[in-house]
PDB file of C-alpha atoms in Angstrom:
ATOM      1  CA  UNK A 207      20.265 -38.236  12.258  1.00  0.00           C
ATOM      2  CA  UNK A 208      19.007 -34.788  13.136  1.00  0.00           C
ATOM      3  CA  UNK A 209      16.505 -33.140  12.179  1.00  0.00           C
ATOM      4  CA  UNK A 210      16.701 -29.204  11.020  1.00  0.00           C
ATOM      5  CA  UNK A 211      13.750 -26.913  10.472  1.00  0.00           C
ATOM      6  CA  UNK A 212      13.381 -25.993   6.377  1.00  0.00           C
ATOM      7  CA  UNK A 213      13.477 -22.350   6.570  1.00  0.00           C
ATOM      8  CA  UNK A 214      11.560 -22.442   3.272  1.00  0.00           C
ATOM      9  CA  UNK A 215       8.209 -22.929   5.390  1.00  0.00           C
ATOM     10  CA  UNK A 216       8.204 -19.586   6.742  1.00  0.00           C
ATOM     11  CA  UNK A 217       8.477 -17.862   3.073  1.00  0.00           C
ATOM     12  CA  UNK A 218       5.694 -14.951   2.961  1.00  0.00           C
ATOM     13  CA  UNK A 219       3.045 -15.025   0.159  1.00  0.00           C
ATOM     14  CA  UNK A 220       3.502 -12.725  -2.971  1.00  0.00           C
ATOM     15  CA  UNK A 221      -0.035 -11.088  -1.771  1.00  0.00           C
ATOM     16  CA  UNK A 222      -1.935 -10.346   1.190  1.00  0.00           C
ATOM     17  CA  UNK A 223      -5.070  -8.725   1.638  1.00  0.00           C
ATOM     18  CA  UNK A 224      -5.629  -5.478   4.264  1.00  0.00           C
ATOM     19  CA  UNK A 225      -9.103  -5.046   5.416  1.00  0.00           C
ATOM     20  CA  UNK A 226      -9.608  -1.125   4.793  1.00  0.00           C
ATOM     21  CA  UNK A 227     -10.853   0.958   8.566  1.00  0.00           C
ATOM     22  CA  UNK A 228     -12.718   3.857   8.531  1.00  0.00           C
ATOM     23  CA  UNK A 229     -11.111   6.314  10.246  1.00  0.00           C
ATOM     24  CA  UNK A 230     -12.837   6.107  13.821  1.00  0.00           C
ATOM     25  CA  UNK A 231     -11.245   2.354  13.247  1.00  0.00           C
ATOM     26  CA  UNK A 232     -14.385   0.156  12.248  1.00  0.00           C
ATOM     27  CA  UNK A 233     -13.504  -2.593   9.636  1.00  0.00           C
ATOM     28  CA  UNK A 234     -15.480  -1.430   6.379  1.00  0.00           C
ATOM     29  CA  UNK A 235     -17.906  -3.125   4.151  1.00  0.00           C
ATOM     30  CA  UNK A 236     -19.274  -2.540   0.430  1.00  0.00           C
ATOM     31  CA  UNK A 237     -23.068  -3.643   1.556  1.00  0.00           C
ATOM     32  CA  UNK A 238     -25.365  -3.346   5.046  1.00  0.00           C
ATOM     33  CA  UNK A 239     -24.927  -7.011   5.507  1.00  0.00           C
ATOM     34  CA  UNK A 240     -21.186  -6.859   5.921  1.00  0.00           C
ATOM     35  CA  UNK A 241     -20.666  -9.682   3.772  1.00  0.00           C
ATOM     36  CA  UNK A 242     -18.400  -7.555   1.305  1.00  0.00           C
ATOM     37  CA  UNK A 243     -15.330  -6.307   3.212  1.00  0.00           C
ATOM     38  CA  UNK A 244     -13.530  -3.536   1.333  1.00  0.00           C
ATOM     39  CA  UNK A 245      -9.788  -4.906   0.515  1.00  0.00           C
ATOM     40  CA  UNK A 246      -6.952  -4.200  -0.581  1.00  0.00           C
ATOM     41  CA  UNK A 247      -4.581  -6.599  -2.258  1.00  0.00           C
ATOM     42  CA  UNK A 248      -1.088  -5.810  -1.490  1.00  0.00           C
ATOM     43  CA  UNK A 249       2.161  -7.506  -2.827  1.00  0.00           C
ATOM     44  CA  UNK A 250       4.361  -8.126  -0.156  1.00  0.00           C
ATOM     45  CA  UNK A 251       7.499  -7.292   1.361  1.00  0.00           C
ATOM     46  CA  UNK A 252       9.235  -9.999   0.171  1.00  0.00           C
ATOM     47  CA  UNK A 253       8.189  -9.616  -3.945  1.00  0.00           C
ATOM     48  CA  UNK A 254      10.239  -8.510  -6.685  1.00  0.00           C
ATOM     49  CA  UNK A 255       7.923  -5.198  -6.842  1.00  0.00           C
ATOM     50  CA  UNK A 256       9.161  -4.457  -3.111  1.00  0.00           C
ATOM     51  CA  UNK A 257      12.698  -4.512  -4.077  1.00  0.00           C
ATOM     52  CA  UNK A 258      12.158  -2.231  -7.006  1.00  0.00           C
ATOM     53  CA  UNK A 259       9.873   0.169  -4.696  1.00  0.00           C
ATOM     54  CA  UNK A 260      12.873   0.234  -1.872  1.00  0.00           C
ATOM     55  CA  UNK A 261      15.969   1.086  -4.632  1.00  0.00           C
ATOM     56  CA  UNK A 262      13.584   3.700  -6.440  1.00  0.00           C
ATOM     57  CA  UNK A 263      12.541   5.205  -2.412  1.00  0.00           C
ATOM     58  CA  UNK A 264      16.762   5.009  -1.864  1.00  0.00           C
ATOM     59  CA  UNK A 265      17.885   7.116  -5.595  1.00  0.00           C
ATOM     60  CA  UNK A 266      15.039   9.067  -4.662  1.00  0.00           C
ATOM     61  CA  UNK A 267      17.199  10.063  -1.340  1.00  0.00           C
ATOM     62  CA  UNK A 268      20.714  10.393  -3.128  1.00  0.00           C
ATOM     63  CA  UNK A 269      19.436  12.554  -5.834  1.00  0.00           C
ATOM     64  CA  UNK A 270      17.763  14.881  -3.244  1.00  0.00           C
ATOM     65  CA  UNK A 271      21.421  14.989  -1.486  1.00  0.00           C
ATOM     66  CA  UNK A 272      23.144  15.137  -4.299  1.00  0.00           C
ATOM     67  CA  UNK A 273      20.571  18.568  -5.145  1.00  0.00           C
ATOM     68  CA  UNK A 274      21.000  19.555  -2.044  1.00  0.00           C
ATOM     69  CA  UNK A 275      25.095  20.052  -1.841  1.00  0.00           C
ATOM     70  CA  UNK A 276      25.379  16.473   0.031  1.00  0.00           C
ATOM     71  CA  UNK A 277      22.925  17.760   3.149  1.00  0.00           C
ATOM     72  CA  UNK A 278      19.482  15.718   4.005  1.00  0.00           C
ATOM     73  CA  UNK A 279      17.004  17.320   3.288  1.00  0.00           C
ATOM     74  CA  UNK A 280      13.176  16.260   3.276  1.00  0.00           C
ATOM     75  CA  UNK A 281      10.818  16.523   0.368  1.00  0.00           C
ATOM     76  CA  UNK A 282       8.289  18.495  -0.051  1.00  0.00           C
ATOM     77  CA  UNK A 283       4.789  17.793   1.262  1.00  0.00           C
ATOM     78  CA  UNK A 284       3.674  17.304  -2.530  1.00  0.00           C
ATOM     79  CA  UNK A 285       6.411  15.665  -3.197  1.00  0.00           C
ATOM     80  CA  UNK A 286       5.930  13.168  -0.658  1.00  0.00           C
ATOM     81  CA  UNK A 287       2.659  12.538  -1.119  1.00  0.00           C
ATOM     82  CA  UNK A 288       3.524  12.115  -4.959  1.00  0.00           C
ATOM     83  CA  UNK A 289       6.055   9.804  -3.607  1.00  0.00           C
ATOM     84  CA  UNK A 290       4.249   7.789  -0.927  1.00  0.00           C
ATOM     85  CA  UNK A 291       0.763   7.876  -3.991  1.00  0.00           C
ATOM     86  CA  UNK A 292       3.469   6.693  -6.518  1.00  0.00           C
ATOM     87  CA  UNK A 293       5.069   3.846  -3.804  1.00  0.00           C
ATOM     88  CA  UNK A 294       2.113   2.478  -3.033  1.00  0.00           C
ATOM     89  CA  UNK A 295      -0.008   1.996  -5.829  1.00  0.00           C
ATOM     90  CA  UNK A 296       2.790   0.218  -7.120  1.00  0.00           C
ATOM     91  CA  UNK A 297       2.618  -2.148  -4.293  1.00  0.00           C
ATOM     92  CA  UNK A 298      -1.078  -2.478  -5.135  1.00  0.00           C
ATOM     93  CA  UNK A 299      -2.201  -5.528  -6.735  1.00  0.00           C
ATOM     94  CA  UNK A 300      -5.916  -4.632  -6.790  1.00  0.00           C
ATOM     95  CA  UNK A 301      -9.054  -3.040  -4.470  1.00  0.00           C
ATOM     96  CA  UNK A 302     -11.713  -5.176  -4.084  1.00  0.00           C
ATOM     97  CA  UNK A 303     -15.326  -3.893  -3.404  1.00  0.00           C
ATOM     98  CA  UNK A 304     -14.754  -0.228  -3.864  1.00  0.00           C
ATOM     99  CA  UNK A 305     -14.188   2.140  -6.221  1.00  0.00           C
ATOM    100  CA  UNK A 306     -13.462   5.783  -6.198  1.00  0.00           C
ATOM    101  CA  UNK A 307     -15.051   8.824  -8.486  1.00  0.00           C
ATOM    102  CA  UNK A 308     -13.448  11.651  -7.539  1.00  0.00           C
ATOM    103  CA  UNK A 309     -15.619  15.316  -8.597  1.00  0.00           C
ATOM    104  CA  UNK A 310     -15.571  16.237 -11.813  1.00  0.00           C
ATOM    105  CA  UNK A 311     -14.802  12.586 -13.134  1.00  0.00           C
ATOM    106  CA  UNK A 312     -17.200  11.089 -15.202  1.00  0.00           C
ATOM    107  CA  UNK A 313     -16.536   7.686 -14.637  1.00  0.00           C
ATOM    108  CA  UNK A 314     -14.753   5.864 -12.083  1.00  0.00           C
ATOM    109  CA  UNK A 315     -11.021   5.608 -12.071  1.00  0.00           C
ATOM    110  CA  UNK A 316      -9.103   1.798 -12.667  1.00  0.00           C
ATOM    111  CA  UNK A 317      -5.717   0.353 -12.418  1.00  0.00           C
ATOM    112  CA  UNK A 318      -2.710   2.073 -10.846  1.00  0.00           C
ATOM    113  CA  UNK A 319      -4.600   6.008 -11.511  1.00  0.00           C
ATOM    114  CA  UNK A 320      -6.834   4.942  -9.414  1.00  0.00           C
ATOM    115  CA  UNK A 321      -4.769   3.251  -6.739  1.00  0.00           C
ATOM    116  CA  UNK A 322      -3.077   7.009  -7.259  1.00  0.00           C
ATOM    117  CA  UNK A 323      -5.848   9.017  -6.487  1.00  0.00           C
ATOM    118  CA  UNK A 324      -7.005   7.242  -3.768  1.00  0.00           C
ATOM    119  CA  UNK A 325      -3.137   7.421  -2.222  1.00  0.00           C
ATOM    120  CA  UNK A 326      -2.968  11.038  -3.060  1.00  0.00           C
ATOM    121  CA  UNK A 327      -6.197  11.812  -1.878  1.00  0.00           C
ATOM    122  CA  UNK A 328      -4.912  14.093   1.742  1.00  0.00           C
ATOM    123  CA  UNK A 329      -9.153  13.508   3.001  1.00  0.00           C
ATOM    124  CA  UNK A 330      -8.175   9.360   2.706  1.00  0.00           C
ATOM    125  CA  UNK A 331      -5.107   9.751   4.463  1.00  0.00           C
ATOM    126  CA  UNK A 332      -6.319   7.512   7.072  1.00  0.00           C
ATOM    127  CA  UNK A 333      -6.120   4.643   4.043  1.00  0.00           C
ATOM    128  CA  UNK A 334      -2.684   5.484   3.077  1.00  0.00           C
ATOM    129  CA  UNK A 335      -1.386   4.935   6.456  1.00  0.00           C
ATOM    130  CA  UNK A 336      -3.090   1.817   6.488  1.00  0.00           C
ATOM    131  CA  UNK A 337      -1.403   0.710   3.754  1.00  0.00           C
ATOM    132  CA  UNK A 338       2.072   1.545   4.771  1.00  0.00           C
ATOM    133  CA  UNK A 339       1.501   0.024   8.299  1.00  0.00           C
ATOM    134  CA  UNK A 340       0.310  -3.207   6.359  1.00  0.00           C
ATOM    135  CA  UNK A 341       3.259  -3.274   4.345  1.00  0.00           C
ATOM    136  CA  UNK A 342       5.713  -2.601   6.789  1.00  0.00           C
ATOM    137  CA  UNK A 343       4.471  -5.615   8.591  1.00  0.00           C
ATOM    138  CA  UNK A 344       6.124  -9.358   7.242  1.00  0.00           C
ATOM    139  CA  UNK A 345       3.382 -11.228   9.558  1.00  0.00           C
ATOM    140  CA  UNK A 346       0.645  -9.750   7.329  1.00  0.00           C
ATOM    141  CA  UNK A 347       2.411 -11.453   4.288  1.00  0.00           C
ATOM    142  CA  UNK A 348       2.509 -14.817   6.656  1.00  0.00           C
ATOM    143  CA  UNK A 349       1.150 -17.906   6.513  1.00  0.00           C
ATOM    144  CA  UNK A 350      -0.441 -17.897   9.436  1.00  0.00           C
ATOM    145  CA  UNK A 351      -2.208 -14.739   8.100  1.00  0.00           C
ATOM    146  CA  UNK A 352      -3.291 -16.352   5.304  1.00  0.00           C
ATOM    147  CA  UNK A 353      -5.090 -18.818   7.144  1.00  0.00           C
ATOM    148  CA  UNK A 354      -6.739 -16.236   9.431  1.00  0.00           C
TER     149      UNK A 354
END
């Protein structure tokens, strides 16, 4: 009899945590004792949420043609970072050891207005990227990762 490999072993997790880098590329941490790593939980490229992300991303594209007399055209900066703040914090499952106050707010934001903000924020661009590097990445999702 031969044996066959059950593809079913490489199926990514639903979740994955990215360990956030400043900018100059340092892992951060919440505390001085870098014991607290600042996360955050994405779902994966394989999850439900993913699927509904890429057709949304794709109508997004055919409506802007369809605007647009059938030609490509790109959105505009604010509307892609709308887009990309949108995208992503519906990807988001949850930050872990951060938070984020932006001025004028007199409490800290939660849930997906804060995993907004944070996207949308232009001066945290450096986490955005993160992000969508993250994503775009199955191996992250692994289980291999996982056990990393």
């Amino acid at each position: 009899m031969t044996k066959v490999f059950n593809i079913a072993a490489l199926a990514v997790a639903a979740t994955a945590p990215l360990h956030v880098k400043s900018p100059t590329g340092e892992p951060l941490y919440a505390d001085a004792e870098r014991k607290l790593p600042i996360l955050i939980h994405l779902y994966g490229p394989g999850s439900e949420i993913a699927g509904v992300i890429e057709s949304r991303q794709s109508s997004r594209a055919l409506k802007r043609m369809q605007d647009n007399d059938g030609k490509i055209t790109a959105a505009s900066r604010e509307e892609r970072i709308t887009e990309t703040s949108h995208d992503l914090a519906s990807l988001t499952a949850r930050f872990e050891n951060f938070e984020y106050q932006p001025d004028g707010a007199t409490e800290p934001l939660t849930g997906e207005a804060l995993f907004r903000a944070v996207y949308a924020d232009q001066s945290l661009g450096f986490i955005t990227k993160q992000v969508a590097k993250f994503f775009g990445d199955w191996g992250n999702f692994s289980a291999a990762s996982k056990a990393a």
